[in-house]
Coordinates of C-alpha atoms in Angstrom, one line a residue:
M1 CA -96.7 30.6 -25.1
T2 CA -97.6 27.4 -25.7
A3 CA -97.7 25.4 -28.5
T4 CA -101.0 25.7 -29.2
Q5 CA -100.5 29.9 -29.8
S6 CA -97.8 29.0 -31.6
G7 CA -99.6 27.2 -34.0
N8 CA -102.2 29.4 -33.8
M9 CA -100.2 32.7 -34.4
K10 CA -98.9 30.9 -37.7
A11 CA -102.3 30.1 -38.6
V12 CA -103.2 34.2 -38.9
A13 CA -100.5 34.8 -41.3
P14 CA -102.2 33.6 -44.8
A15 CA -104.5 36.1 -43.7
A16 CA -102.2 38.7 -42.5
V17 CA -100.0 40.3 -44.5
S18 CA -94.3 47.8 -64.7
A19 CA -92.9 47.8 -67.9
A20 CA -89.8 49.2 -68.4
T21 CA -86.2 46.5 -68.4
T22 CA -83.6 49.2 -69.2
T23 CA -82.0 51.3 -66.4
G24 CA -83.9 54.4 -67.5
P25 CA -87.4 55.1 -66.9
S26 CA -90.5 54.1 -69.1
P27 CA -92.6 56.5 -70.3
S28 CA -95.4 55.9 -67.8
A29 CA -92.7 55.5 -64.6
P30 CA -93.0 58.0 -62.0
R31 CA -91.7 61.2 -62.1
A32 CA -91.5 62.6 -59.1
T33 CA -91.8 61.3 -55.0
D34 CA -95.6 63.5 -54.6
P35 CA -98.9 61.6 -56.6
A36 CA -100.3 64.8 -56.1
S37 CA -97.9 66.7 -58.1
G38 CA -98.3 66.7 -62.1
P39 CA -99.9 68.7 -64.7
A40 CA -102.5 66.0 -64.4
S41 CA -103.3 65.9 -60.7
G42 CA -106.0 68.9 -59.4
P43 CA -105.8 70.8 -56.6
A44 CA -107.8 68.3 -54.6
S45 CA -106.2 65.4 -55.7
G46 CA -103.3 65.5 -53.0
P47 CA -106.2 65.2 -50.0
A48 CA -107.8 62.6 -52.1
F49 CA -104.7 60.9 -52.2
V50 CA -104.5 60.9 -47.9
L51 CA -108.1 59.9 -48.1
L52 CA -108.1 56.5 -50.3
G53 CA -104.5 55.5 -49.0
A54 CA -105.8 55.6 -45.3
V55 CA -108.5 53.3 -46.4
Q56 CA -106.1 50.9 -48.0
M57 CA -103.8 51.0 -45.0
S58 CA -106.7 50.2 -42.6
L59 CA -108.0 47.1 -44.6
I60 CA -105.0 45.4 -44.5
F61 CA -104.5 46.6 -40.7
T62 CA -107.6 44.6 -40.1
L63 CA -105.9 41.6 -41.5
T64 CA -103.5 41.7 -39.1
S65 CA -104.2 43.2 -36.0
L66 CA -105.6 40.2 -34.3
I67 CA -102.3 38.0 -34.6
V68 CA -100.9 38.9 -31.2
P69 CA -104.5 38.8 -29.0
L70 CA -105.6 35.8 -30.8
P71 CA -104.6 32.8 -27.5
A72 CA -106.5 35.6 -25.6
I73 CA -109.5 35.7 -27.6
G74 CA -109.5 32.0 -27.3
G75 CA -109.0 32.0 -23.7
E76 CA -112.4 34.9 -23.4
F77 CA -114.2 32.7 -25.3
G78 CA -113.6 29.0 -24.8
L79 CA -112.3 28.4 -28.3
A80 CA -111.0 25.3 -29.7
R81 CA -107.7 25.1 -31.9
D82 CA -110.2 24.5 -35.1
G83 CA -112.1 27.6 -34.0
L84 CA -109.5 30.2 -33.8
L85 CA -108.5 28.8 -37.3
L86 CA -111.9 29.6 -38.2
L87 CA -111.7 32.6 -36.6
S88 CA -108.0 34.0 -37.6
A89 CA -109.2 33.5 -41.2
A90 CA -112.7 34.5 -41.5
Y91 CA -111.6 37.8 -42.5
G92 CA -109.6 37.0 -45.6
L93 CA -111.4 34.0 -46.5
T94 CA -114.1 36.5 -47.4
F95 CA -111.8 39.6 -48.2
A96 CA -109.8 37.3 -50.8
G97 CA -112.9 35.2 -52.4
L98 CA -115.0 38.6 -53.3
L99 CA -112.3 41.1 -54.8
L100 CA -112.5 39.9 -58.4
F101 CA -116.3 40.4 -57.9
G102 CA -116.0 43.5 -56.0
G103 CA -113.9 45.4 -59.2
R104 CA -116.7 44.2 -61.1
I105 CA -119.2 46.1 -58.9
A106 CA -117.1 49.1 -58.6
D107 CA -116.4 49.3 -62.6
R108 CA -120.1 48.4 -63.0
F109 CA -122.0 50.7 -60.9
G110 CA -119.2 53.3 -60.2
G111 CA -115.7 53.5 -57.8
R112 CA -117.0 55.8 -55.7
R113 CA -120.6 54.4 -54.8
A114 CA -119.1 51.1 -54.1
L115 CA -116.5 52.8 -52.3
N116 CA -119.3 54.0 -50.5
V117 CA -121.5 50.9 -49.8
G118 CA -118.4 49.1 -48.7
L119 CA -116.9 51.6 -46.0
V120 CA -120.7 51.3 -44.5
V121 CA -120.2 47.5 -44.3
F122 CA -116.4 47.8 -43.4
A123 CA -118.0 50.1 -40.6
V124 CA -121.0 48.2 -39.0
A125 CA -118.7 45.0 -39.0
S126 CA -115.7 47.0 -37.4
L127 CA -118.3 48.1 -34.8
A128 CA -120.3 44.8 -34.1
A129 CA -116.4 42.9 -33.7
P130 CA -116.0 44.5 -30.0
L131 CA -119.1 44.6 -29.0
A132 CA -119.2 40.5 -29.5
Q133 CA -120.3 38.7 -26.1
G134 CA -119.5 35.3 -27.8
P135 CA -117.3 33.8 -30.5
G136 CA -120.7 33.4 -33.1
V137 CA -120.9 37.2 -33.2
L138 CA -117.3 37.7 -33.5
L139 CA -116.8 35.4 -36.2
T140 CA -119.7 36.9 -38.1
A141 CA -118.6 40.0 -38.2
R142 CA -114.8 39.3 -39.0
F143 CA -116.5 37.5 -42.0
A144 CA -118.8 40.9 -42.9
Q145 CA -115.7 42.9 -42.2
G146 CA -114.3 41.0 -45.0
V147 CA -117.3 41.7 -47.5
G148 CA -117.0 45.3 -47.1
A149 CA -113.4 45.1 -47.8
A150 CA -113.8 43.3 -50.8
L151 CA -116.2 46.0 -52.2
T152 CA -113.7 49.0 -50.6
A153 CA -110.5 48.0 -51.9
P154 CA -111.0 48.0 -55.8
A155 CA -113.4 50.5 -55.6
A156 CA -110.9 52.9 -54.0
M157 CA -108.2 51.8 -57.0
A158 CA -111.3 53.0 -59.2
V159 CA -111.7 56.2 -57.8
L160 CA -108.1 56.5 -57.3
R161 CA -107.6 56.4 -61.4
A162 CA -110.3 59.2 -61.3
V163 CA -108.4 61.4 -58.9
F164 CA -105.1 60.9 -61.4
P165 CA -106.8 60.3 -65.0
Q166 CA -103.2 61.1 -66.8
P167 CA -101.2 58.4 -67.1
A168 CA -98.2 59.6 -65.6
A169 CA -99.6 60.9 -62.7
Y170 CA -101.6 57.4 -62.0
G171 CA -98.2 55.8 -62.3
R172 CA -96.6 58.4 -59.6
A173 CA -99.4 57.5 -57.4
M174 CA -99.2 54.0 -57.9
A175 CA -95.6 54.1 -56.5
T176 CA -96.7 55.4 -53.3
W177 CA -99.9 53.2 -53.3
G178 CA -97.8 50.1 -53.4
G179 CA -95.9 50.5 -50.3
L180 CA -99.2 51.5 -48.5
S181 CA -100.6 47.8 -47.7
V182 CA -96.9 47.0 -46.3
L183 CA -97.2 49.6 -44.3
G184 CA -100.7 48.6 -43.3
A185 CA -99.5 45.3 -42.2
T186 CA -97.2 46.3 -40.7
A187 CA -98.9 48.9 -38.5
G188 CA -101.8 45.9 -37.9
N189 CA -98.7 43.7 -36.3
L190 CA -96.8 46.5 -34.0
L191 CA -100.1 47.9 -32.8
S192 CA -101.8 44.2 -32.1
G193 CA -99.0 43.8 -29.6
V194 CA -98.7 46.7 -27.7
I195 CA -102.8 47.2 -27.5
S196 CA -102.9 43.5 -26.3
A197 CA -100.3 44.4 -23.6
L198 CA -101.7 47.7 -22.2
S199 CA -105.4 46.6 -22.7
T200 CA -107.7 44.8 -24.4
W201 CA -108.2 43.4 -27.9
R202 CA -111.3 44.6 -28.5
L203 CA -109.8 48.1 -29.0
S204 CA -108.0 47.1 -32.0
F205 CA -111.3 47.9 -33.9
V206 CA -111.0 51.3 -33.0
V207 CA -108.9 52.0 -36.0
P208 CA -111.1 50.7 -39.4
V209 CA -113.9 52.0 -37.4
A210 CA -112.6 55.8 -37.1
V211 CA -111.0 55.7 -40.8
A212 CA -114.5 54.5 -42.5
V213 CA -116.6 56.5 -40.5
A214 CA -113.6 59.6 -42.0
A215 CA -113.5 58.8 -45.0
L216 CA -117.3 58.5 -45.5
A217 CA -117.9 62.0 -44.3
L218 CA -115.3 63.3 -46.5
A219 CA -115.5 61.3 -49.6
P220 CA -118.2 63.5 -51.3
R221 CA -116.1 66.9 -50.7
L222 CA -112.8 65.1 -51.6
L223 CA -113.5 62.4 -54.0
P224 CA -114.7 62.8 -57.6
A225 CA -117.6 61.0 -59.1
T226 CA -117.0 58.4 -61.1
P227 CA -119.2 57.0 -63.9
A228 CA -121.0 53.6 -64.0
G229 CA -120.4 51.1 -66.3
E230 CA -123.4 51.3 -68.5
G231 CA -124.6 48.1 -70.3
R232 CA -122.1 46.0 -68.2
S233 CA -123.2 42.4 -66.9
L234 CA -121.9 41.3 -63.6
D235 CA -120.9 38.0 -64.7
L236 CA -122.5 36.2 -61.6
P237 CA -121.7 32.1 -62.8
G238 CA -117.7 33.6 -62.9
A239 CA -118.3 35.4 -59.5
L240 CA -119.8 32.3 -57.9
L241 CA -116.8 30.1 -59.3
A242 CA -113.9 32.5 -58.0
T243 CA -115.3 33.2 -55.0
A244 CA -116.2 29.8 -54.0
G245 CA -112.7 28.5 -55.5
I246 CA -110.3 31.1 -53.6
S247 CA -112.2 30.9 -50.4
L248 CA -112.1 27.2 -50.6
A249 CA -108.5 27.2 -51.9
S250 CA -107.6 29.5 -48.8
Y251 CA -109.7 27.3 -45.9
G252 CA -107.5 24.3 -47.0
L253 CA -104.6 25.9 -46.5
V254 CA -105.3 27.1 -43.6
L255 CA -106.4 23.8 -42.3
T256 CA -103.0 22.5 -43.1
D257 CA -101.8 24.0 -39.6
A258 CA -103.7 21.9 -37.5
H259 CA -104.2 18.9 -40.2
S260 CA -101.9 16.8 -42.6
W261 CA -102.1 17.6 -46.4
G262 CA -103.6 13.9 -46.5
S263 CA -106.7 14.8 -43.9
T264 CA -110.0 14.4 -45.3
G265 CA -111.3 18.0 -44.4
V266 CA -107.7 19.6 -46.4
L267 CA -108.2 17.4 -49.3
V268 CA -112.0 18.1 -49.8
A269 CA -111.3 21.8 -50.1
L270 CA -108.5 21.9 -51.8
L271 CA -109.9 19.2 -54.4
T272 CA -113.1 21.4 -54.5
A273 CA -111.4 24.5 -55.0
A274 CA -109.5 23.0 -57.6
V275 CA -112.3 21.8 -59.8
L276 CA -114.0 25.5 -59.4
L277 CA -111.0 27.4 -60.2
V278 CA -110.6 24.9 -63.3
A279 CA -113.7 25.6 -64.5
F280 CA -113.4 29.3 -64.2
P281 CA -111.7 30.5 -67.2
I282 CA -113.9 28.0 -69.4
V283 CA -117.0 29.7 -68.0
E284 CA -114.7 33.2 -68.6
R285 CA -114.3 32.4 -72.5
R286 CA -118.0 32.2 -72.9
A287 CA -118.7 35.0 -71.5
R288 CA -120.0 38.5 -72.7
D289 CA -118.8 40.7 -70.5
P290 CA -116.1 38.2 -67.8
L291 CA -115.3 39.0 -64.2
L292 CA -111.9 38.5 -65.6
P293 CA -111.0 39.1 -68.8
L294 CA -108.6 36.3 -70.0
G295 CA -106.5 39.0 -72.1
F296 CA -105.8 40.8 -68.9
L297 CA -103.3 38.1 -67.6
R298 CA -101.5 37.6 -70.8
N299 CA -99.3 40.6 -70.6
G300 CA -96.4 38.6 -68.9
R301 CA -94.8 42.0 -67.1
R302 CA -98.2 42.3 -65.6
V303 CA -98.5 38.6 -64.5
L304 CA -94.8 38.7 -63.0
A305 CA -95.8 42.3 -61.2
L306 CA -98.7 40.4 -59.6
S307 CA -96.5 37.5 -58.6
A308 CA -93.8 39.8 -56.8
I309 CA -97.0 41.5 -54.9
G310 CA -98.2 38.1 -53.6
L311 CA -94.6 37.4 -52.5
T312 CA -93.5 40.5 -50.8
A313 CA -97.1 40.1 -48.4
A314 CA -95.9 36.6 -48.1
G315 CA -92.2 37.4 -47.2
T316 CA -93.3 39.9 -44.7
A317 CA -95.8 38.0 -43.1
T318 CA -93.6 34.7 -43.4
A319 CA -90.7 37.2 -41.8
F320 CA -92.8 38.7 -39.1
V321 CA -94.4 35.4 -37.7
L322 CA -91.5 33.4 -37.2
L323 CA -89.7 35.9 -35.9
S324 CA -92.3 37.0 -33.2
L325 CA -92.9 33.3 -32.1
S326 CA -89.1 32.8 -31.9
L327 CA -88.6 36.4 -30.1
Q328 CA -92.0 35.0 -27.5
E329 CA -91.2 31.6 -27.1
D330 CA -86.8 30.9 -27.7
R331 CA -85.9 34.4 -25.8
G332 CA -89.0 34.7 -23.6
W333 CA -89.7 38.5 -24.7
S334 CA -93.3 40.0 -24.1
A335 CA -95.6 41.0 -26.6
L336 CA -94.5 44.3 -25.8
Q337 CA -91.1 43.6 -26.5
T338 CA -91.6 41.5 -29.5
S339 CA -93.5 44.8 -31.2
A340 CA -90.7 47.1 -30.2
A341 CA -88.0 44.8 -32.1
F342 CA -90.2 45.6 -35.0
V343 CA -89.9 49.3 -35.1
P344 CA -86.8 49.5 -37.3
F345 CA -88.7 47.5 -39.5
A346 CA -91.7 49.9 -39.6
V347 CA -89.7 53.2 -39.9
T348 CA -87.3 51.9 -42.9
L349 CA -90.7 50.6 -44.6
L350 CA -91.6 53.9 -44.1
L351 CA -88.2 55.6 -45.6
A352 CA -87.8 53.1 -48.1
G353 CA -91.7 53.5 -49.5
R354 CA -91.2 57.4 -49.4
A355 CA -88.3 56.9 -51.4
A356 CA -89.6 54.7 -54.0
G357 CA -91.0 57.0 -56.0
P358 CA -88.0 58.8 -56.7
L359 CA -86.0 55.7 -57.5
I360 CA -88.6 54.7 -59.7
A361 CA -88.2 58.4 -61.9
R362 CA -84.5 58.0 -61.9
Y363 CA -83.4 53.9 -62.8
G364 CA -87.0 52.6 -64.2
T365 CA -90.2 50.5 -62.5
A366 CA -88.1 47.7 -63.4
T367 CA -84.8 48.0 -62.3
V368 CA -86.2 49.0 -59.3
T369 CA -88.7 46.3 -58.8
T370 CA -85.2 43.6 -59.2
A371 CA -83.4 45.6 -56.8
G372 CA -85.7 45.5 -54.3
L373 CA -87.0 41.6 -54.6
V374 CA -83.0 41.0 -54.8
T375 CA -82.2 43.1 -51.8
A376 CA -85.1 42.0 -49.6
A377 CA -84.0 38.1 -50.6
A378 CA -80.6 39.3 -48.8
G379 CA -82.6 40.4 -46.1
L380 CA -84.4 36.7 -45.6
G381 CA -81.8 35.1 -46.0
L382 CA -79.7 36.9 -43.1
L383 CA -82.6 36.3 -41.0
A384 CA -82.3 32.6 -41.5
L385 CA -78.9 32.3 -40.8
T386 CA -78.6 34.2 -37.7
G387 CA -82.7 35.8 -36.7
L388 CA -84.1 32.9 -35.1
A389 CA -80.6 31.9 -33.2
E390 CA -81.0 32.3 -29.1
N391 CA -77.9 33.5 -28.3
T392 CA -77.1 36.2 -31.0
P393 CA -77.5 39.5 -29.8
Y394 CA -80.4 41.5 -31.6
A395 CA -78.0 44.3 -33.3
L396 CA -76.4 41.6 -34.6
G397 CA -78.5 38.7 -35.6
L398 CA -82.0 40.3 -36.4
L399 CA -81.5 44.0 -36.8
P400 CA -79.6 43.6 -40.2
G401 CA -82.3 41.5 -41.9
L402 CA -85.1 43.7 -40.1
L403 CA -84.0 46.8 -42.1
L404 CA -83.2 45.3 -45.6
L405 CA -86.5 43.4 -46.0
P406 CA -88.4 46.5 -45.4
A407 CA -86.0 48.3 -47.6
G408 CA -86.3 45.8 -50.4
G409 CA -89.7 44.6 -49.9
A410 CA -91.0 48.2 -50.1
A411 CA -89.2 49.0 -53.7
A412 CA -90.5 45.8 -55.1
F413 CA -94.2 46.3 -53.6
A414 CA -94.4 49.8 -55.0
G415 CA -92.6 49.1 -58.6
A416 CA -95.1 45.9 -58.7
A417 CA -97.7 48.4 -57.9
V418 CA -97.2 50.0 -60.8
L419 CA -96.3 47.2 -63.4
A420 CA -99.4 45.6 -62.5
T421 CA -101.8 48.6 -63.6
D422 CA -99.2 50.1 -66.5
G423 CA -102.1 50.6 -69.8
V424 CA -104.9 49.6 -67.7
E425 CA -107.9 51.2 -69.1
P426 CA -110.1 53.9 -66.8
H427 CA -113.0 51.3 -67.3
Q428 CA -111.1 48.3 -65.8
A429 CA -109.1 50.0 -62.6
G430 CA -111.4 48.3 -60.5
L431 CA -110.8 44.8 -62.4
A432 CA -107.0 45.6 -61.6
G433 CA -107.6 46.7 -58.2
G434 CA -109.5 43.9 -57.5
V435 CA -106.6 41.6 -58.9
M436 CA -104.0 43.4 -57.6
N437 CA -105.3 42.7 -54.1
T438 CA -106.2 39.2 -54.8
A439 CA -102.9 38.7 -55.3
M440 CA -101.9 40.5 -52.1
E441 CA -104.2 38.3 -50.2
L442 CA -103.6 35.2 -51.7
G443 CA -100.1 35.6 -52.0
P444 CA -99.5 34.6 -47.6
T445 CA -101.8 32.0 -47.7
V446 CA -100.4 30.3 -50.4
I447 CA -97.1 31.0 -50.3
F448 CA -97.1 30.5 -46.3
A449 CA -98.9 26.9 -46.2
T450 CA -95.9 26.0 -48.8
V451 CA -92.9 27.0 -47.2
L452 CA -94.3 26.1 -43.7
A453 CA -94.6 22.1 -45.2
L454 CA -90.7 22.6 -46.0
G455 CA -89.8 21.9 -42.3
S456 CA -87.9 24.2 -40.0
D457 CA -88.2 27.7 -39.7
K458 CA -84.5 28.2 -41.1
V459 CA -85.7 26.4 -44.1
S460 CA -89.1 28.4 -44.6
L461 CA -87.0 32.0 -44.3
A462 CA -84.4 30.4 -46.7
A463 CA -86.8 29.2 -49.3
M464 CA -88.8 32.5 -48.9
A465 CA -85.2 34.2 -50.0
I466 CA -84.3 31.9 -52.9
A467 CA -88.5 32.7 -54.3
F468 CA -87.5 36.5 -53.8
A469 CA -84.2 36.0 -55.8
A470 CA -85.7 33.9 -58.2
A471 CA -88.4 36.7 -58.9
G472 CA -85.7 39.2 -59.3
F473 CA -84.1 36.7 -62.1
L474 CA -86.8 36.8 -64.0
N475 CA -87.9 40.3 -63.9
T476 CA -84.8 40.6 -65.8
R477 CA -85.7 38.4 -68.4
I478 CA -89.3 38.8 -69.2
K479 CA -90.7 41.9 -71.2

């Protein structure tokens, strides 16, 4: 793999991948593993959760599915480095930038209606991408995918709130929901390597197309209708400021992979984004129906949970990209061998996600979140110490960290998802979904760009480990 390819793979990482402090469960903490269990769940809640969960996983799968084949796409279309940077970031730019507005649309027009519209846009764009005969069509399709995803993700959470109307049942559902996004990102990374090794990158789009079409077909039978929020405005000035600010900030950070932090392009993007994002809360204070009510973020526990979500997403993305590069560049492994190296990671993530619900029920949401952050910190620390060494055997150098990181990450993500949505009113379910997904999208972009600026890959992983440990400590202090 060339140095240019290495930089390109690093550039895609930013697009890649609640309330008790005691040891006992909080009143809203989950009490069962199955999100469909409990008296508050209707007979169709299980299939509905599976459908919505598959949709959420496919949205995050699409973020990471082009990581490995990006150099091949560049060779096929003759794209230079800047073109590949924009292509890798396109989906994440519109996805992250429009999430808050997507949440407001879901609350205003009803979750299921917004979900259907978002799925149609996502499906059409996902079908157009593999049919592209030139880079312009592929780039447009990736931007359009992000638009569809930004409508779909918060709408799915709004519908989920209607599927589980009681707080206890909703908490159980969120404990499982929290791990789906990390699992989707992991699946995208693994399958992208297999697909690129055995076939063409165009087949990566089969998964999002199939899931979107199936969801559109099954939604009328499995998902409940959700009421529209009559009388609420969409706060277009706030939406414009948030979308432009988040998108420009994300793009500016992505550019730092190919340009210095002091370059004109990076400075213009980041400074303009800063002005827009500073203006956002000023406009929101005066809005009749603000896009993001500022009181929503006055809950210290919720803010910390959102930070943990962003941090977990960033930690997973950082480990995947840096270790993938190390295995292929330093050890000479193929894309297929590299994907196989992460299979234990994926299996542990699946098992830990399944165990998160019972652990939260027994020990409490905050305790499990803290333990997950500390465990993930240990995994990242081990990877920093031994994971990048060329001569260290896989079983001794990589495997311990690849087991601890997903075990802790799944627990932290599940607990943080419950904490972030604890106490949210049904009419703000779309807002909660937009905020939570924004944290998940911005985390890899902001944190990954920051840790890469520290120097070596070992230092980057060590910095992530310290950040996880610090978040775990803060989680024990904030009530």
